[in-house]
Each structure stands twice: as structure tokens, then as C-alpha cells.
Amino acid sequence: AFASQYRERALSLAILEMVLPGFGYEQVMQMTPQGGLWHFSFHLTPDLPEMLIAGKEREYLTYFLQNYIYDPSSIPQAEIDAYVRDYSAPGSLRATLNYYRAIVRDAEDTRAAGRQKLTVPVLALGGVLALGEMTKVFASEIAEDIQGGAVDRCGHWLPEERPDYLIEVLPAHF
């Protein structure tokens, strides 16, 4: 949104392990025989997720942190504890779920902004065991100058799983 709205100020953009609402997000949400990203629709549901997750934040987060990852040991227990503490704070879970609930409106806004492609360099990376090349493929719909692709030995949690790689590529890109 910033890169589109403030084109004269944005010098570059990095997109890590996501596809933009309105440009691929909806396709990624769809169910597959393997289950797909079922949790997107679950998170969109008003109030029910909060009711089912409250008091079970550790189980909920551990499921995602351990099942969308290449190497489960790359997120130490102390970090999981910090996530659980933060998600358990009053209002935190609802705020997180509201990100998903805003997707329909975000998709409309992103499609409108995407009518004029970005001209700044865009680095689009996805974990090989998660979105992989899809991040780059869908980013090419909103930008002219795209680099990136699938990151080896990585799932959904790029900063946690491959900080070494990001420390190398992000400063070079920016």
C-alpha cells in the first residue's frame, strides 16, 4: 500500500512469504484435497475462532509453528512462549484475526492500487515448503521489476527459519 500510494518515496519493496489480497490471496485460500489453507476461512469467521482458541493459545500457535516449517528446531521454545504470551494478552487474538477479516476490503483496495504497476525493484520470497514461487509469480502482477523465488530449507517462517539468508539478501536488495 505504501509503495503504491507514495511512489515518489518508495525506493524498493520486499514481500516475504505472502501473496497480496486481490492478487493471488484468494486463490491460495481455496481448499485442496490436502486441506489447503483452511485456517484462512476459519479466521474470517466472526467471534468463533476467539471462543475456540481462548485458553488454548499454546496448542493453536504450536500447530502452525510446527506444521508450516522446514525445521521445527528453528523456532526455540522460548520464542514459542513469547508468542503464546503475546497472543494471550487481552485483545491480541481478536486484533490478529481482524487482519484476516479485513482481507475482502484489502483485496478491493489492492486491486485498485495495482492498476498502475510499481516500478521500484521488488524482492518476492517464499519458503520452498510453503508459498515458494507463488510469492514471486503473484507479485509480478503488481510490479515490473521482480526478483526472488523459493527459499531452500524453509517453510512459512522465513525470518525465524532462514535469518542468515535474509541478512544476506535484504540489505543487498534495499
Short mmCIF file of C-alpha atoms in Angstrom, two decimals:
data_model
loop_
_atom_site.label_atom_id
_atom_site.label_comp_id
_atom_site.label_asym_id
_atom_site.label_seq_id
_atom_site.Cartn_x
_atom_site.Cartn_y
_atom_site.Cartn_z
CA ALA A 1 0.00 0.00 0.00
CA PHE A 2 2.80 2.43 0.90
CA ALA A 3 4.76 1.70 -2.27
CA SER A 4 1.66 2.30 -4.38
CA GLN A 5 0.36 5.37 -2.58
CA TYR A 6 3.74 7.10 -2.15
CA ARG A 7 5.50 6.12 -5.35
CA GLU A 8 7.95 9.01 -5.13
CA ARG A 9 9.09 7.92 -1.64
CA ALA A 10 9.23 4.13 -2.06
CA LEU A 11 12.65 3.03 -3.30
CA SER A 12 12.10 -0.74 -3.20
CA LEU A 13 9.82 -3.37 -1.73
CA ALA A 14 10.31 -6.82 -0.22
CA ILE A 15 7.45 -9.31 0.07
CA LEU A 16 8.16 -12.31 2.27
CA GLU A 17 6.05 -15.47 2.17
CA MET A 18 2.72 -13.93 1.26
CA VAL A 19 0.54 -13.11 -1.67
CA LEU A 20 -1.37 -9.86 -1.84
CA PRO A 21 -5.12 -9.64 -1.34
CA GLY A 22 -6.65 -9.16 -4.77
CA PHE A 23 -3.57 -10.61 -6.48
CA GLY A 24 -3.38 -14.27 -5.53
CA TYR A 25 -4.53 -14.33 -1.93
CA GLU A 26 -7.98 -15.64 -2.75
CA GLN A 27 -6.58 -18.49 -4.86
CA VAL A 28 -4.21 -19.54 -2.08
CA MET A 29 -7.12 -19.61 0.39
CA GLN A 30 -9.01 -22.24 -1.60
CA MET A 31 -9.32 -25.72 -0.19
CA THR A 32 -7.40 -28.63 -1.69
CA PRO A 33 -7.61 -32.39 -1.12
CA GLN A 34 -4.58 -31.95 1.17
CA GLY A 35 -6.51 -29.43 3.28
CA GLY A 36 -5.17 -26.22 1.79
CA LEU A 37 -5.02 -23.14 3.93
CA TRP A 38 -8.26 -23.96 5.75
CA HIS A 39 -7.42 -21.59 8.58
CA PHE A 40 -7.92 -18.50 6.40
CA SER A 41 -11.68 -19.15 6.25
CA PHE A 42 -11.73 -20.13 9.92
CA HIS A 43 -10.06 -16.84 10.86
CA LEU A 44 -12.60 -14.87 8.80
CA THR A 45 -15.49 -16.19 10.90
CA PRO A 46 -16.66 -13.58 13.45
CA ASP A 47 -16.18 -14.48 17.15
CA LEU A 48 -16.00 -18.29 16.79
CA PRO A 49 -12.20 -18.54 16.49
CA GLU A 50 -11.70 -16.38 19.61
CA MET A 51 -14.10 -18.61 21.53
CA LEU A 52 -12.38 -21.83 20.42
CA ILE A 53 -8.78 -20.62 20.75
CA ALA A 54 -9.05 -18.73 24.10
CA GLY A 55 -7.18 -20.67 26.75
CA LYS A 56 -5.61 -22.87 24.06
CA GLU A 57 -3.27 -20.32 22.51
CA ARG A 58 -0.24 -22.59 23.01
CA GLU A 59 -1.85 -25.52 21.19
CA TYR A 60 -3.15 -23.27 18.43
CA LEU A 61 0.17 -21.50 17.79
CA THR A 62 2.28 -24.62 18.16
CA TYR A 63 0.20 -26.31 15.45
CA PHE A 64 1.05 -23.57 12.93
CA LEU A 65 4.63 -23.05 14.07
CA GLN A 66 5.39 -26.76 13.79
CA ASN A 67 3.35 -27.68 10.68
CA TYR A 68 4.27 -24.88 8.31
CA ILE A 69 8.01 -25.15 8.85
CA TYR A 70 11.01 -26.89 7.31
CA ASP A 71 12.96 -27.39 10.55
CA PRO A 72 10.87 -27.24 13.75
CA SER A 73 14.00 -26.66 15.84
CA SER A 74 14.49 -23.26 14.17
CA ILE A 75 11.86 -21.75 16.49
CA PRO A 76 13.05 -22.36 20.07
CA GLN A 77 10.63 -22.97 22.92
CA ALA A 78 11.42 -19.55 24.42
CA GLU A 79 10.16 -17.87 21.25
CA ILE A 80 7.02 -20.01 21.22
CA ASP A 81 6.47 -18.99 24.85
CA ALA A 82 6.76 -15.32 23.83
CA TYR A 83 4.21 -15.78 21.03
CA VAL A 84 1.82 -17.52 23.43
CA ARG A 85 2.20 -14.73 25.98
CA ASP A 86 1.52 -12.07 23.37
CA TYR A 87 -1.43 -13.86 21.76
CA SER A 88 -2.94 -14.44 25.22
CA ALA A 89 -2.94 -10.72 26.05
CA PRO A 90 -6.41 -9.10 26.11
CA GLY A 91 -7.49 -8.11 22.60
CA SER A 92 -4.42 -9.58 20.89
CA LEU A 93 -6.12 -12.60 19.36
CA ARG A 94 -9.03 -10.52 18.03
CA ALA A 95 -6.62 -8.00 16.54
CA THR A 96 -4.71 -10.80 14.81
CA LEU A 97 -7.89 -12.38 13.44
CA ASN A 98 -9.14 -8.99 12.27
CA TYR A 99 -6.20 -8.94 9.84
CA TYR A 100 -7.90 -11.84 8.03
CA ARG A 101 -11.34 -10.30 8.39
CA ALA A 102 -10.15 -7.19 6.54
CA ILE A 103 -8.96 -9.21 3.54
CA VAL A 104 -12.05 -8.60 1.39
CA ARG A 105 -11.69 -4.82 1.72
CA ASP A 106 -7.90 -5.07 1.37
CA ALA A 107 -8.35 -7.00 -1.87
CA GLU A 108 -10.54 -4.23 -3.30
CA ASP A 109 -8.02 -1.56 -2.31
CA THR A 110 -5.04 -3.55 -3.61
CA ARG A 111 -6.71 -4.26 -6.96
CA ALA A 112 -7.44 -0.54 -7.36
CA ALA A 113 -3.87 0.41 -6.45
CA GLY A 114 -2.48 -2.33 -8.69
CA ARG A 115 -3.98 -0.88 -11.85
CA GLN A 116 -0.69 1.01 -12.19
CA LYS A 117 2.23 -1.38 -11.72
CA LEU A 118 5.01 -0.49 -9.31
CA THR A 119 8.29 0.46 -10.97
CA VAL A 120 10.52 0.04 -7.91
CA PRO A 121 12.55 -3.17 -7.56
CA VAL A 122 10.56 -5.86 -5.73
CA LEU A 123 12.09 -8.84 -3.97
CA ALA A 124 9.47 -11.59 -3.54
CA LEU A 125 10.46 -14.64 -1.50
CA GLY A 126 8.52 -17.69 -0.37
CA GLY A 127 9.62 -20.77 1.56
CA VAL A 128 10.07 -23.84 -0.66
CA LEU A 129 7.75 -25.84 1.63
CA ALA A 130 5.11 -23.10 1.74
CA LEU A 131 4.23 -20.49 -0.89
CA GLY A 132 7.53 -20.88 -2.71
CA GLU A 133 7.49 -19.40 -6.22
CA MET A 134 3.86 -18.23 -5.80
CA THR A 135 5.03 -15.14 -3.92
CA LYS A 136 7.10 -14.05 -6.93
CA VAL A 137 4.54 -15.13 -9.54
CA PHE A 138 1.69 -13.16 -7.96
CA ALA A 139 3.93 -10.15 -7.19
CA SER A 140 4.66 -9.90 -10.92
CA GLU A 141 1.02 -8.83 -11.35
CA ILE A 142 1.63 -5.62 -9.38
CA ALA A 143 5.25 -4.77 -10.26
CA GLU A 144 7.52 -4.61 -13.28
CA ASP A 145 10.91 -5.39 -11.73
CA ILE A 146 10.65 -8.66 -9.74
CA GLN A 147 13.45 -10.76 -8.27
CA GLY A 148 13.31 -13.66 -5.84
CA GLY A 149 11.64 -17.04 -5.78
CA ALA A 150 11.59 -20.03 -3.47
CA VAL A 151 13.95 -20.13 -0.47
CA ASP A 152 15.52 -23.55 0.16
CA ARG A 153 15.30 -25.25 3.56
CA CYS A 154 12.39 -23.01 4.56
CA GLY A 155 8.68 -23.15 5.25
CA HIS A 156 6.38 -20.22 6.06
CA TRP A 157 8.51 -18.54 8.74
CA LEU A 158 11.37 -17.01 6.73
CA PRO A 159 12.81 -14.68 9.40
CA GLU A 160 12.82 -17.44 12.00
CA GLU A 161 13.95 -20.26 9.70
CA ARG A 162 16.49 -18.53 7.46
CA PRO A 163 17.71 -15.34 9.17
CA ASP A 164 21.15 -15.98 7.64
CA TYR A 165 19.70 -15.84 4.14
CA LEU A 166 17.60 -12.73 4.81
CA ILE A 167 20.60 -10.92 6.36
CA GLU A 168 22.39 -11.54 3.08
CA VAL A 169 19.67 -10.72 0.52
CA LEU A 170 17.64 -7.93 2.14
CA PRO A 171 20.44 -5.35 2.55
CA ALA A 172 21.62 -6.12 -0.99
CA HIS A 173 18.08 -5.56 -2.29
CA PHE A 174 17.45 -2.37 -0.32
#
